[in-house]
Short mmCIF file of C-alpha atoms in Angstrom, two decimals:
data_model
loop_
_atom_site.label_atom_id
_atom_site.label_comp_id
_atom_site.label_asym_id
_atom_site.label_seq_id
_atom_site.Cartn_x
_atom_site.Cartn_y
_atom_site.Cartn_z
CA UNK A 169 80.30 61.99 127.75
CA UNK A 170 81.22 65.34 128.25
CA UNK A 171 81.71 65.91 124.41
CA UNK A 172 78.70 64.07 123.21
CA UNK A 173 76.05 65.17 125.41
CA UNK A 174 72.91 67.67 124.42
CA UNK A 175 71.55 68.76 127.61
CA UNK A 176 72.28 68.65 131.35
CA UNK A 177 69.33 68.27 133.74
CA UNK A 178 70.39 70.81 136.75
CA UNK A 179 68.16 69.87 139.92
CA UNK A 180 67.80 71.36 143.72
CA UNK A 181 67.85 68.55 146.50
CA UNK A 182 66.87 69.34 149.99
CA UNK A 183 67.35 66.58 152.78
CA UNK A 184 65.20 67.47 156.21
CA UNK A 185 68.53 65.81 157.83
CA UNK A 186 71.98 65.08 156.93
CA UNK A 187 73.10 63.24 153.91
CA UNK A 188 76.13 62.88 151.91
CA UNK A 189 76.29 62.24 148.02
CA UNK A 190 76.15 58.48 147.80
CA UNK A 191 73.19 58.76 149.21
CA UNK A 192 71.63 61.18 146.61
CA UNK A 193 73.29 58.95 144.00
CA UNK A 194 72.05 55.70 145.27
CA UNK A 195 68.62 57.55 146.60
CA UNK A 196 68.40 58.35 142.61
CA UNK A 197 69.19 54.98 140.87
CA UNK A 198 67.08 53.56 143.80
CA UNK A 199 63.73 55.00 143.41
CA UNK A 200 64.00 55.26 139.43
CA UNK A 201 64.10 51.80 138.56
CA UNK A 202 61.52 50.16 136.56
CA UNK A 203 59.79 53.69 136.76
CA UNK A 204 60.09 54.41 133.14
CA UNK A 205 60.51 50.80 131.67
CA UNK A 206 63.68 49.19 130.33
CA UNK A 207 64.25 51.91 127.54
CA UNK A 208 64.93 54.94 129.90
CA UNK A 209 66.09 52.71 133.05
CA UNK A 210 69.21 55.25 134.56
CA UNK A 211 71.38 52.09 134.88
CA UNK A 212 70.91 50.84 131.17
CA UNK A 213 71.41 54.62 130.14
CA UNK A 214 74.58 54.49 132.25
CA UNK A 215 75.80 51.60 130.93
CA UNK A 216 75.22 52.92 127.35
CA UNK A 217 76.52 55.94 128.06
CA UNK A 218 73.85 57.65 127.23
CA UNK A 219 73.63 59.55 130.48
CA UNK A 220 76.54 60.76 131.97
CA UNK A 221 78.24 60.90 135.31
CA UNK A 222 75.59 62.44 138.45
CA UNK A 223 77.54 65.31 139.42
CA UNK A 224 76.17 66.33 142.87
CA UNK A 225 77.26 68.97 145.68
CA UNK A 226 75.42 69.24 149.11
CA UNK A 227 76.45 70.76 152.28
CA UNK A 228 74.72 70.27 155.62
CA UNK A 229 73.50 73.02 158.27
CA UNK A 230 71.77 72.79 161.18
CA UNK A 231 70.20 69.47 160.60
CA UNK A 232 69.28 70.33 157.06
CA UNK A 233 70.97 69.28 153.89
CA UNK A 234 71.14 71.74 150.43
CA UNK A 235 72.39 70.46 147.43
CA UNK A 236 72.16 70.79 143.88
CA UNK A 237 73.07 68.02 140.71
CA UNK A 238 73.61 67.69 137.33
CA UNK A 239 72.74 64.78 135.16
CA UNK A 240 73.99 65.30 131.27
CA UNK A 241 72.09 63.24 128.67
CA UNK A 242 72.98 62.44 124.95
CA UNK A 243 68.99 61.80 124.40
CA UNK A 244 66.65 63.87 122.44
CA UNK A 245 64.08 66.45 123.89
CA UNK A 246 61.12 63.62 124.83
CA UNK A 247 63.35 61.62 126.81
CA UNK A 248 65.62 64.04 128.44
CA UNK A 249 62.37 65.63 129.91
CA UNK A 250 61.02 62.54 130.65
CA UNK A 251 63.82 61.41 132.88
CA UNK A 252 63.99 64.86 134.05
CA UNK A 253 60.38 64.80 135.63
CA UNK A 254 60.88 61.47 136.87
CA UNK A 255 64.02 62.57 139.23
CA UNK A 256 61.13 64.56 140.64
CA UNK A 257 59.01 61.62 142.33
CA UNK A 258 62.02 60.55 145.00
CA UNK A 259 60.79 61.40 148.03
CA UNK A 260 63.67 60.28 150.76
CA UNK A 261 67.63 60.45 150.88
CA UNK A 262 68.79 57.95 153.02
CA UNK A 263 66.87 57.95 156.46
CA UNK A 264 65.62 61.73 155.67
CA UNK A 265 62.68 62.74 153.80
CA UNK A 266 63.96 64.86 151.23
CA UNK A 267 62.66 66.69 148.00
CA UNK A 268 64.49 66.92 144.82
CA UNK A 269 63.15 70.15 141.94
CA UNK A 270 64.32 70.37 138.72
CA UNK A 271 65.57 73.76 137.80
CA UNK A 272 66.47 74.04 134.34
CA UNK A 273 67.54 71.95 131.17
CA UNK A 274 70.38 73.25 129.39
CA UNK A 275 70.56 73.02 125.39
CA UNK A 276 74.53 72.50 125.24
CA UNK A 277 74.80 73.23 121.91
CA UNK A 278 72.80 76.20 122.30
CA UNK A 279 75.26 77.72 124.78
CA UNK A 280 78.43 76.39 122.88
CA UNK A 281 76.54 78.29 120.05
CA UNK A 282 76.37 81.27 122.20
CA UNK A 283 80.75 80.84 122.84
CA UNK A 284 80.81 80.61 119.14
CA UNK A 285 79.06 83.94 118.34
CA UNK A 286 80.87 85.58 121.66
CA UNK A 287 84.25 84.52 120.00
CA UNK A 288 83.72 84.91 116.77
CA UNK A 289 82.50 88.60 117.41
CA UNK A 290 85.83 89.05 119.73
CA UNK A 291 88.20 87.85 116.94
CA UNK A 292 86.59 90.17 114.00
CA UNK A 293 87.08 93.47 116.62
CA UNK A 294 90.89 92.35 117.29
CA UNK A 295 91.94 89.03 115.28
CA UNK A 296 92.16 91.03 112.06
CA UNK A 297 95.09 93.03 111.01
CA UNK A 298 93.80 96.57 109.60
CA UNK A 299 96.67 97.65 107.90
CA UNK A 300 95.97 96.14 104.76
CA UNK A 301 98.54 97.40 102.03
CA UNK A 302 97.16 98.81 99.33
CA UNK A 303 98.45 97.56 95.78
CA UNK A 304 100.64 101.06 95.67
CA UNK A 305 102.58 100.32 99.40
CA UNK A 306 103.33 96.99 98.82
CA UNK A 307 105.03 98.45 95.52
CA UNK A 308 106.51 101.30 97.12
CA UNK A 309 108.00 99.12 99.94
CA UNK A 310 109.67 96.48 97.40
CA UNK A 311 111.08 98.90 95.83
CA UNK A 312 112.81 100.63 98.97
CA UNK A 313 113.57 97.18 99.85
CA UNK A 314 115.56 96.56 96.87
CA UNK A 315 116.97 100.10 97.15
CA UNK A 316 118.56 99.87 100.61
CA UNK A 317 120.07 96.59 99.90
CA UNK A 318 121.46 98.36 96.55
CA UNK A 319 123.76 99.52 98.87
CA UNK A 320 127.65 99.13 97.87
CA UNK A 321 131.02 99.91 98.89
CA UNK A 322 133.48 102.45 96.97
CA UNK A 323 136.84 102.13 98.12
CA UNK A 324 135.66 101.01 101.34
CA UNK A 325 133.04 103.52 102.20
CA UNK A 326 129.04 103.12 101.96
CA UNK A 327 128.14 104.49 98.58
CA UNK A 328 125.11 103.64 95.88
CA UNK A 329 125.38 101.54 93.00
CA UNK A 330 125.69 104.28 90.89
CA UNK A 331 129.06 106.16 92.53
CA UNK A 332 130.66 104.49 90.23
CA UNK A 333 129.86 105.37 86.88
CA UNK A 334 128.02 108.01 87.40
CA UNK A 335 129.09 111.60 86.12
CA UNK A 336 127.70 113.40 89.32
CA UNK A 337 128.41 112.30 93.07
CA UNK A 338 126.38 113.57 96.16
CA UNK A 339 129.23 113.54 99.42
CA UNK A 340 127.12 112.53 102.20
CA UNK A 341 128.44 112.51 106.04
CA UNK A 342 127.62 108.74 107.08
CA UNK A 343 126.00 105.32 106.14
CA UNK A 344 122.33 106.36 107.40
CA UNK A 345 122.49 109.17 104.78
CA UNK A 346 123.59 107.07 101.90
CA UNK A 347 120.73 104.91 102.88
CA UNK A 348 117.85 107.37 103.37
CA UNK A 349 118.90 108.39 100.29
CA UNK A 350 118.66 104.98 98.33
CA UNK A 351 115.36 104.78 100.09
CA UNK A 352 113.99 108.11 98.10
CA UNK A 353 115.66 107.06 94.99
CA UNK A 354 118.94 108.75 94.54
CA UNK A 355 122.10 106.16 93.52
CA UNK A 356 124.97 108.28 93.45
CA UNK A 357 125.62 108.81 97.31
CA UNK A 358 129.30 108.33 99.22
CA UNK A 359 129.85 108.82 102.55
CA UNK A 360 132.87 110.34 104.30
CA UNK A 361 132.56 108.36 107.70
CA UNK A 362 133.21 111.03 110.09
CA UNK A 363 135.30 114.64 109.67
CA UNK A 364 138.63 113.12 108.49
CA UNK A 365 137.90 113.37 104.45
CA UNK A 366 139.13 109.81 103.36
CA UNK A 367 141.79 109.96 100.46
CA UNK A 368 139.50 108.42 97.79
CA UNK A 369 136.72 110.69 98.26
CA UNK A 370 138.94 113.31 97.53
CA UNK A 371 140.56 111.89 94.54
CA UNK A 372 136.83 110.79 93.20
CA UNK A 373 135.65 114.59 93.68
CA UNK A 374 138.47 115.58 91.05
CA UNK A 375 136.62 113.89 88.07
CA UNK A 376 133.31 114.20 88.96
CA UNK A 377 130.46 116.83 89.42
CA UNK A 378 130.03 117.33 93.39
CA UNK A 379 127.42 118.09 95.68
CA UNK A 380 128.26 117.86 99.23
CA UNK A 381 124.89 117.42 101.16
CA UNK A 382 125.95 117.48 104.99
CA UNK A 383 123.71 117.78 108.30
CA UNK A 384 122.86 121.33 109.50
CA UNK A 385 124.98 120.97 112.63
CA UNK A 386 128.74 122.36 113.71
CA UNK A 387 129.96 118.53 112.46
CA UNK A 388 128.69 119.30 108.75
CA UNK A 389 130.16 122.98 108.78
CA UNK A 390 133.72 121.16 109.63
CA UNK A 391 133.09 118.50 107.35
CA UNK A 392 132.54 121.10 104.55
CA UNK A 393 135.51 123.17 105.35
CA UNK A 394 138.08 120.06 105.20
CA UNK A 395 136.40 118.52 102.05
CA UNK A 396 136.76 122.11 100.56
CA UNK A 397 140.36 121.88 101.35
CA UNK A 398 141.41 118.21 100.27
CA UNK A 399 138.95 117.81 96.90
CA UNK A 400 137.04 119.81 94.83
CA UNK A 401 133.39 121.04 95.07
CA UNK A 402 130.41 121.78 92.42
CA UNK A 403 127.47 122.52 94.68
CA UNK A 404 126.90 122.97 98.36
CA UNK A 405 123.43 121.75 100.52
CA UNK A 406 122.63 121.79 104.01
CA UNK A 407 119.88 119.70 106.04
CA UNK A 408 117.58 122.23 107.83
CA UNK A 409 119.11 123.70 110.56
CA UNK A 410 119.66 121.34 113.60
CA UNK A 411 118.63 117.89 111.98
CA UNK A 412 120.17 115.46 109.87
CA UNK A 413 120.36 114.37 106.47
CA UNK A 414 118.90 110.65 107.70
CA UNK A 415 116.11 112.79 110.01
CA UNK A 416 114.39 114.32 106.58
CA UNK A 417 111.51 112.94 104.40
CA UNK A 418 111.07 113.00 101.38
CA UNK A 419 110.12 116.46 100.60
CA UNK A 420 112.44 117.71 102.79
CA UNK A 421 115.39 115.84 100.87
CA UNK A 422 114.28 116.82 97.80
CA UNK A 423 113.66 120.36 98.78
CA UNK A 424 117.22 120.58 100.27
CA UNK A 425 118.76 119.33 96.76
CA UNK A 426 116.89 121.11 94.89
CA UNK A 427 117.89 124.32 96.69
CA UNK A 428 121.72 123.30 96.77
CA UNK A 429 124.00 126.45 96.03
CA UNK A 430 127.35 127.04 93.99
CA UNK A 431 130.75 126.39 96.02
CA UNK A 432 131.60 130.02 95.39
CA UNK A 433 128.98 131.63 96.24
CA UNK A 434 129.70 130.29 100.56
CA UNK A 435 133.58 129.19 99.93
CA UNK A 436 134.42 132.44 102.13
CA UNK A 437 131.99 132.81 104.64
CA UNK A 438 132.36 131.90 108.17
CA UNK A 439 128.86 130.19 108.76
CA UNK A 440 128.29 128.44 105.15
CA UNK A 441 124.89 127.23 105.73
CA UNK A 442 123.53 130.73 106.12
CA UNK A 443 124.09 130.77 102.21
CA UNK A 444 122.00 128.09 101.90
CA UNK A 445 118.33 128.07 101.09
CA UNK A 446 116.21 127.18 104.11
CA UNK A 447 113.92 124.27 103.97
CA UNK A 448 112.31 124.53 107.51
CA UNK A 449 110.49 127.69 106.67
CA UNK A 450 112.87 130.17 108.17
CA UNK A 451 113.87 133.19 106.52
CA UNK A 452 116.90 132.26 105.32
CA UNK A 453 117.21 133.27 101.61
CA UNK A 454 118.44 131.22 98.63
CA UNK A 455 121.07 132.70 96.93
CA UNK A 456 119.80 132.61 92.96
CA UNK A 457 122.03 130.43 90.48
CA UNK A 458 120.73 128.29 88.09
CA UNK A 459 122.94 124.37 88.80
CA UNK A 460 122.71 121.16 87.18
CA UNK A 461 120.90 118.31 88.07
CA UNK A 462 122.18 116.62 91.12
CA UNK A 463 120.93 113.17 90.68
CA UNK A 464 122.87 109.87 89.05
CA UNK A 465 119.95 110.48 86.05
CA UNK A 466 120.23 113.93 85.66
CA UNK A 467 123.97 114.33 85.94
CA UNK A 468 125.60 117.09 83.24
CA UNK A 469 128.24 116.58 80.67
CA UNK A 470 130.07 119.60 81.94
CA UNK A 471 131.67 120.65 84.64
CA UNK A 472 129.42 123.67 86.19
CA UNK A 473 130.23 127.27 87.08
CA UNK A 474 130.05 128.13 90.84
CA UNK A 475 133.23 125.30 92.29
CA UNK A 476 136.26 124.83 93.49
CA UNK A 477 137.96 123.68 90.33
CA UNK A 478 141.94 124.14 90.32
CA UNK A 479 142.93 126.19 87.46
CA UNK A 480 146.31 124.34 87.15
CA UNK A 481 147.93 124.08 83.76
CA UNK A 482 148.01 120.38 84.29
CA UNK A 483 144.22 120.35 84.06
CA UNK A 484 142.30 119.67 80.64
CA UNK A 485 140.14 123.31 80.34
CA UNK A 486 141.09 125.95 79.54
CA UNK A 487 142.06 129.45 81.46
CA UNK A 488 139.23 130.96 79.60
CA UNK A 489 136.86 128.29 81.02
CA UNK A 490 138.28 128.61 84.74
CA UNK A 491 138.04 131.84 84.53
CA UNK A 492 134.39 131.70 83.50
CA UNK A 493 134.08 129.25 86.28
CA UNK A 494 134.90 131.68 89.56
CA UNK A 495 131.99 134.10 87.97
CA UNK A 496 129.21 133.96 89.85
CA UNK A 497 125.55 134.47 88.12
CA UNK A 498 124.12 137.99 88.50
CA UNK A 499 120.54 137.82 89.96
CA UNK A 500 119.94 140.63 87.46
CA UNK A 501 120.64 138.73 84.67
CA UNK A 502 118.59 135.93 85.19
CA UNK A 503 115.55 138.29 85.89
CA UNK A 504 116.04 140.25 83.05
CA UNK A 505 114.35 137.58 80.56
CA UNK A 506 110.72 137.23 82.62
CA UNK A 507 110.76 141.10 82.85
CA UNK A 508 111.51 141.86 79.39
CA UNK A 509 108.97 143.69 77.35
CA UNK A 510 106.43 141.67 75.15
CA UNK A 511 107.71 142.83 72.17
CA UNK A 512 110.92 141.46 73.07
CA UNK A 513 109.49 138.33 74.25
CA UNK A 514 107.17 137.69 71.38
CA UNK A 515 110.44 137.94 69.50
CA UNK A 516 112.69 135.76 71.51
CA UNK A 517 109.58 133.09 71.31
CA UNK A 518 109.83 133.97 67.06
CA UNK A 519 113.69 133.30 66.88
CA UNK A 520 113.23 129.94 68.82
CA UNK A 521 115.54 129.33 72.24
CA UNK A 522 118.34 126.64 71.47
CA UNK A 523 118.10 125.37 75.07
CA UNK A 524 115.63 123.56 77.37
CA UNK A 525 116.55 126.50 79.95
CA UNK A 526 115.74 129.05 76.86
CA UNK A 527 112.00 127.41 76.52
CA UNK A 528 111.99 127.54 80.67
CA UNK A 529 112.81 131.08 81.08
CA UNK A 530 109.95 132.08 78.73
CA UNK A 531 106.96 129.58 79.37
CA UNK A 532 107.91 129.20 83.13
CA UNK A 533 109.89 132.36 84.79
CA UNK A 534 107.56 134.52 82.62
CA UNK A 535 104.24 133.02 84.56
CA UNK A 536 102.81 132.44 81.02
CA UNK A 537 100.04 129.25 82.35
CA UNK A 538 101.33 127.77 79.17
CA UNK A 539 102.84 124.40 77.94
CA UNK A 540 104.89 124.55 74.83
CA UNK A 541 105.67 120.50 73.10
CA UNK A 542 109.41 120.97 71.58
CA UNK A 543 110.72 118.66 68.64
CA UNK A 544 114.48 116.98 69.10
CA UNK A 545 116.42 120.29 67.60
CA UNK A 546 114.71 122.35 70.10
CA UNK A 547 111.88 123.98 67.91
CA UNK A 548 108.64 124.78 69.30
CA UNK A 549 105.87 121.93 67.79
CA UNK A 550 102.97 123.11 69.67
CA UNK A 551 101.36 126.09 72.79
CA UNK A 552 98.39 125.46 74.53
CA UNK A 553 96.97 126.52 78.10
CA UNK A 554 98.75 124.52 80.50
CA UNK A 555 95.39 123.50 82.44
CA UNK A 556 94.70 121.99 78.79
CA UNK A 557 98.04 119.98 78.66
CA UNK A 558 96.76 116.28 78.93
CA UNK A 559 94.55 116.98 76.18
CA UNK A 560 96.63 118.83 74.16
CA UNK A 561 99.28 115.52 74.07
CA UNK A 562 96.96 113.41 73.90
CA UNK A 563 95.54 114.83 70.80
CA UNK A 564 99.18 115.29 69.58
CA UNK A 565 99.86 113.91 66.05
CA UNK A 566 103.59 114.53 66.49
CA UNK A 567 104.77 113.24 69.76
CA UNK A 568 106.99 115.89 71.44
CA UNK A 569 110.75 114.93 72.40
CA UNK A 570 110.50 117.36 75.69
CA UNK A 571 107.86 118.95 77.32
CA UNK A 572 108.24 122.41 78.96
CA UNK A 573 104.96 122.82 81.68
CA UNK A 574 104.28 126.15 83.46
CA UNK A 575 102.04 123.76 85.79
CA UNK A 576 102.52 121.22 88.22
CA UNK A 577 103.77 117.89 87.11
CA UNK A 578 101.29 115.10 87.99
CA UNK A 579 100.95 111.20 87.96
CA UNK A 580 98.41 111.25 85.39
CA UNK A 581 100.08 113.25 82.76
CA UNK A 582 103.74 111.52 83.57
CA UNK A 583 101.71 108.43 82.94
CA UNK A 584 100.89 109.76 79.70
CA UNK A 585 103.87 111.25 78.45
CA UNK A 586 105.44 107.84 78.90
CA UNK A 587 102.84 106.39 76.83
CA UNK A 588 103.49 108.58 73.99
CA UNK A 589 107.35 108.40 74.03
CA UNK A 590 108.03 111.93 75.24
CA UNK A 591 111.95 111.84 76.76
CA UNK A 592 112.07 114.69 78.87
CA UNK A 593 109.34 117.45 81.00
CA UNK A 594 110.44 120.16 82.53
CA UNK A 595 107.77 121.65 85.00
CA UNK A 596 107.06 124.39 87.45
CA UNK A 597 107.55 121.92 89.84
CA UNK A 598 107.16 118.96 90.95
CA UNK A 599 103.76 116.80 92.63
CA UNK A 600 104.01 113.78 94.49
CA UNK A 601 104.54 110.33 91.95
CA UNK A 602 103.30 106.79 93.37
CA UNK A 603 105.81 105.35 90.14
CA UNK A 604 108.14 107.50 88.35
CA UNK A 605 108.69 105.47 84.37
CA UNK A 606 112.25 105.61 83.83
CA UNK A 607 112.00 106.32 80.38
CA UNK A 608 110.63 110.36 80.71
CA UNK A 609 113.05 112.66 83.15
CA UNK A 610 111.52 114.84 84.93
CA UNK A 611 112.97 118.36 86.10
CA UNK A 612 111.47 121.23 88.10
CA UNK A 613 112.35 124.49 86.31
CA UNK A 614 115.42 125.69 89.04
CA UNK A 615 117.03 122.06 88.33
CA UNK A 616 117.81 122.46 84.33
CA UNK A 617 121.23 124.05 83.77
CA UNK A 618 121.96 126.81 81.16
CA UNK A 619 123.16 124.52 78.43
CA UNK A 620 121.58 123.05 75.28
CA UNK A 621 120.17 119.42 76.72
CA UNK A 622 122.35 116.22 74.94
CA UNK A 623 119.87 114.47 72.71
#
């Protein structure tokens, strides 16, 4: 009954004596019958279940008797108030004259309506999870997904897919590095496992282009020092002082690569990572040198100046080469071309640079706000402000094999350069890229080596 019935009748009984239920009960079905006819008689209604059990409660004190019951009904409005007002004609309980008042009829539906609403308005303030990913995160964390479990072995040791055929290697201190970076992007990680430089990590840094990117604590300074002694170094970076490679985000990361230094230039010093440039916003300086591109994409075809290349006779290059290799770059020298006169410049921009880093030193270290479209040999297709650059290759009839930006690179203009084919942009720097198409690389200026690009 309880999960059919519409209303309960809710009624006051007072007893001038005392009574016990049974005798409301009886006192009720007593004085009812034949009151209303055979159609609302409380015993049919019983029977048919129409009216439910008589809940009643009554206590007795000094010689009186206060009580109150519940009746609940599966009739409609008519009736229930019908049988209501009729519980209101008994007159005695037992031996006592008593009085019975009805107080209220509930609507049960109405009040079940009223849990509904309560609940429903509970479960829309906390049943509903908030974070809802955006079409860009859920792509973003697939692909980190897929990049941490891209994670391999080499020779034992945690390394990135790409260790292995790779032409440049970044020598990493554990398996939390190698996986922060697979989580930014970069393939070509191998970790050392601890101070004790495993043998094929050193062998591996003998025929490939290194960059060891250890923690700025004491354990990447040692870690440094034995790897300098048992294989053979390209490029040095250092975490920001106090944290670890695994600690940094992605700017960070980035930042630290991007400021990596030649071997040479902190092979002799005591404390190598004060050779370093910061990337915590100390003071620390970066030492200038212009070094290859550190990631599996952007690895070089030749081995760079600035390392720790042996100079045996056993080796492939030449003396001449070695020799050229324990030079470090003069700071004046690569000033000299954004200082030059105009004259000079207008005629170095006349004669046409054979290198990306040519085209980079002129539209970008000379602060000239412009974007110059080059052909596949090199030569200069088109000039135009660099604020105008999206319109400029858009309008393009000849699409541009590289792209060199005095500007910021951003998602919109990537997105476009992909579109049109172009292979390569080399920018000011770099913005922040939701999807990076695999078919344009992308540099910031410092990253592209002194050497004609391979087409």
């Amino acid at each position: 009954m309880e999960d059919t019935s519409k209303y309960h009748i809710h009624a006051n009984v007072t007893a001038d004596g005392v009574v016990e239920r049974s005798d409301v009960v009886g006192a009720i079905f007593g004085q009812t019958e034949g009151l209303l006819g055979d159609e609302l008689d409380l015993r049919d209604l019983r029977q048919s279940q129409k009216v439910g059990r008589i809940d009643v409660e009554i206590t007795s004190t000094k010689g009186q008797s206060h009580g109150t019951l519940t009746i609940a009904t599966s009739l409609d409005k008519v009736e229930t108030a019908t049988l209501a007002a009729s519980l209101e004609t008994i007159t005695r309980v037992g031996p006592c004259r008593a009085s019975l008042e009805v107080r209220e009829i509930e609507d049960v539906r109405a009040a079940k309506r009223k849990e509904v609403v309560d609940r429903a308005k509970e479960l829309l303030r906390t049943g509903f999870d908030d974070s809802v990913m955006t079409s860009e995160e859920i792509l973003a964390e697939v692909r980190q997904h897929v990049r941490v479990e891209d994670i391999t072995e080499y020779e034992g040791l945690p390394a990135g897919p790409r260790v292995t055929d790779s032409d440049a290697i970044i020598v990493v201190e554990g398996r939390s590095d190698v996986l922060t970076l697979l989580k930014y992007g970069v393939k070509n990680a191998i970790a050392v496992e601890g101070t004790n430089v495993p043998d094929a990590v050193a062998e591996l840094t003998r025929h490939r282009t290194v960059t060891v990117f250890l923690d700025g604590d004491r354990g990447g300074d040692l870690i440094f020092e034995e790897l300098s002694q048992v294989g053979e170094i390209d490029y040095v970076a250092f975490a920001p002082a106090g944290e670890s490679v695994e600690e940094l985000d992605h700017h960070q990361l980035f930042a630290a690569l991007r400021n990596k230094v030649p071997y040479d230039s902190v092979s002799g010093l005591n404390e190598p990572r004060e050779a370093v440039a910061a990337t915590d916003g100390s003071a620390t300086p970066a030492p200038p040198a212009s070094s290859p591109h550190t990631l599996d994409e952007e690895s070089p075809d030749d081995p760079p100046t600035g390392s720790n290349r042996r100079t045996d006779a056993t080796r492939s290059s030449g003396t001449d080469s070695s020799a050229a290799g324990e030079t470090d770059p003069s700071p004046e020298a690569e000033t000299s071309s954004p200082s030059a006169d105009p004259a000079t410049a207008e005629s170095s921009v006349d004669e046409g640079p054979q290198t990306v880093y040519g085209h980079a030193t002129l539209v970008i270290a000379g602060d000239t706000d412009q974007v110059r479209f080059l052909d596949a040999d090199g030569d200069v297709l088109e000039e135009a402000p660099a604020s105008d650059v999206y319109d400029a290759l858009e309008a393009a009839e000849t699409v541009p094999t590289t792209i060199v930006l005095d500007e910021i690179l951003d998602q919109r203009l990537l997105d476009l350069a992909a579109d049109r084919g172009v292979d390569r942009i080399v920018a000011r720097s770099l913005g922040q890229f939701t999807k990076r198409p695999t078919a344009v690389q992308v540099h910031a200026a410092d990253d592209v080596a002194d050497a004609p690009p391979t087409e």
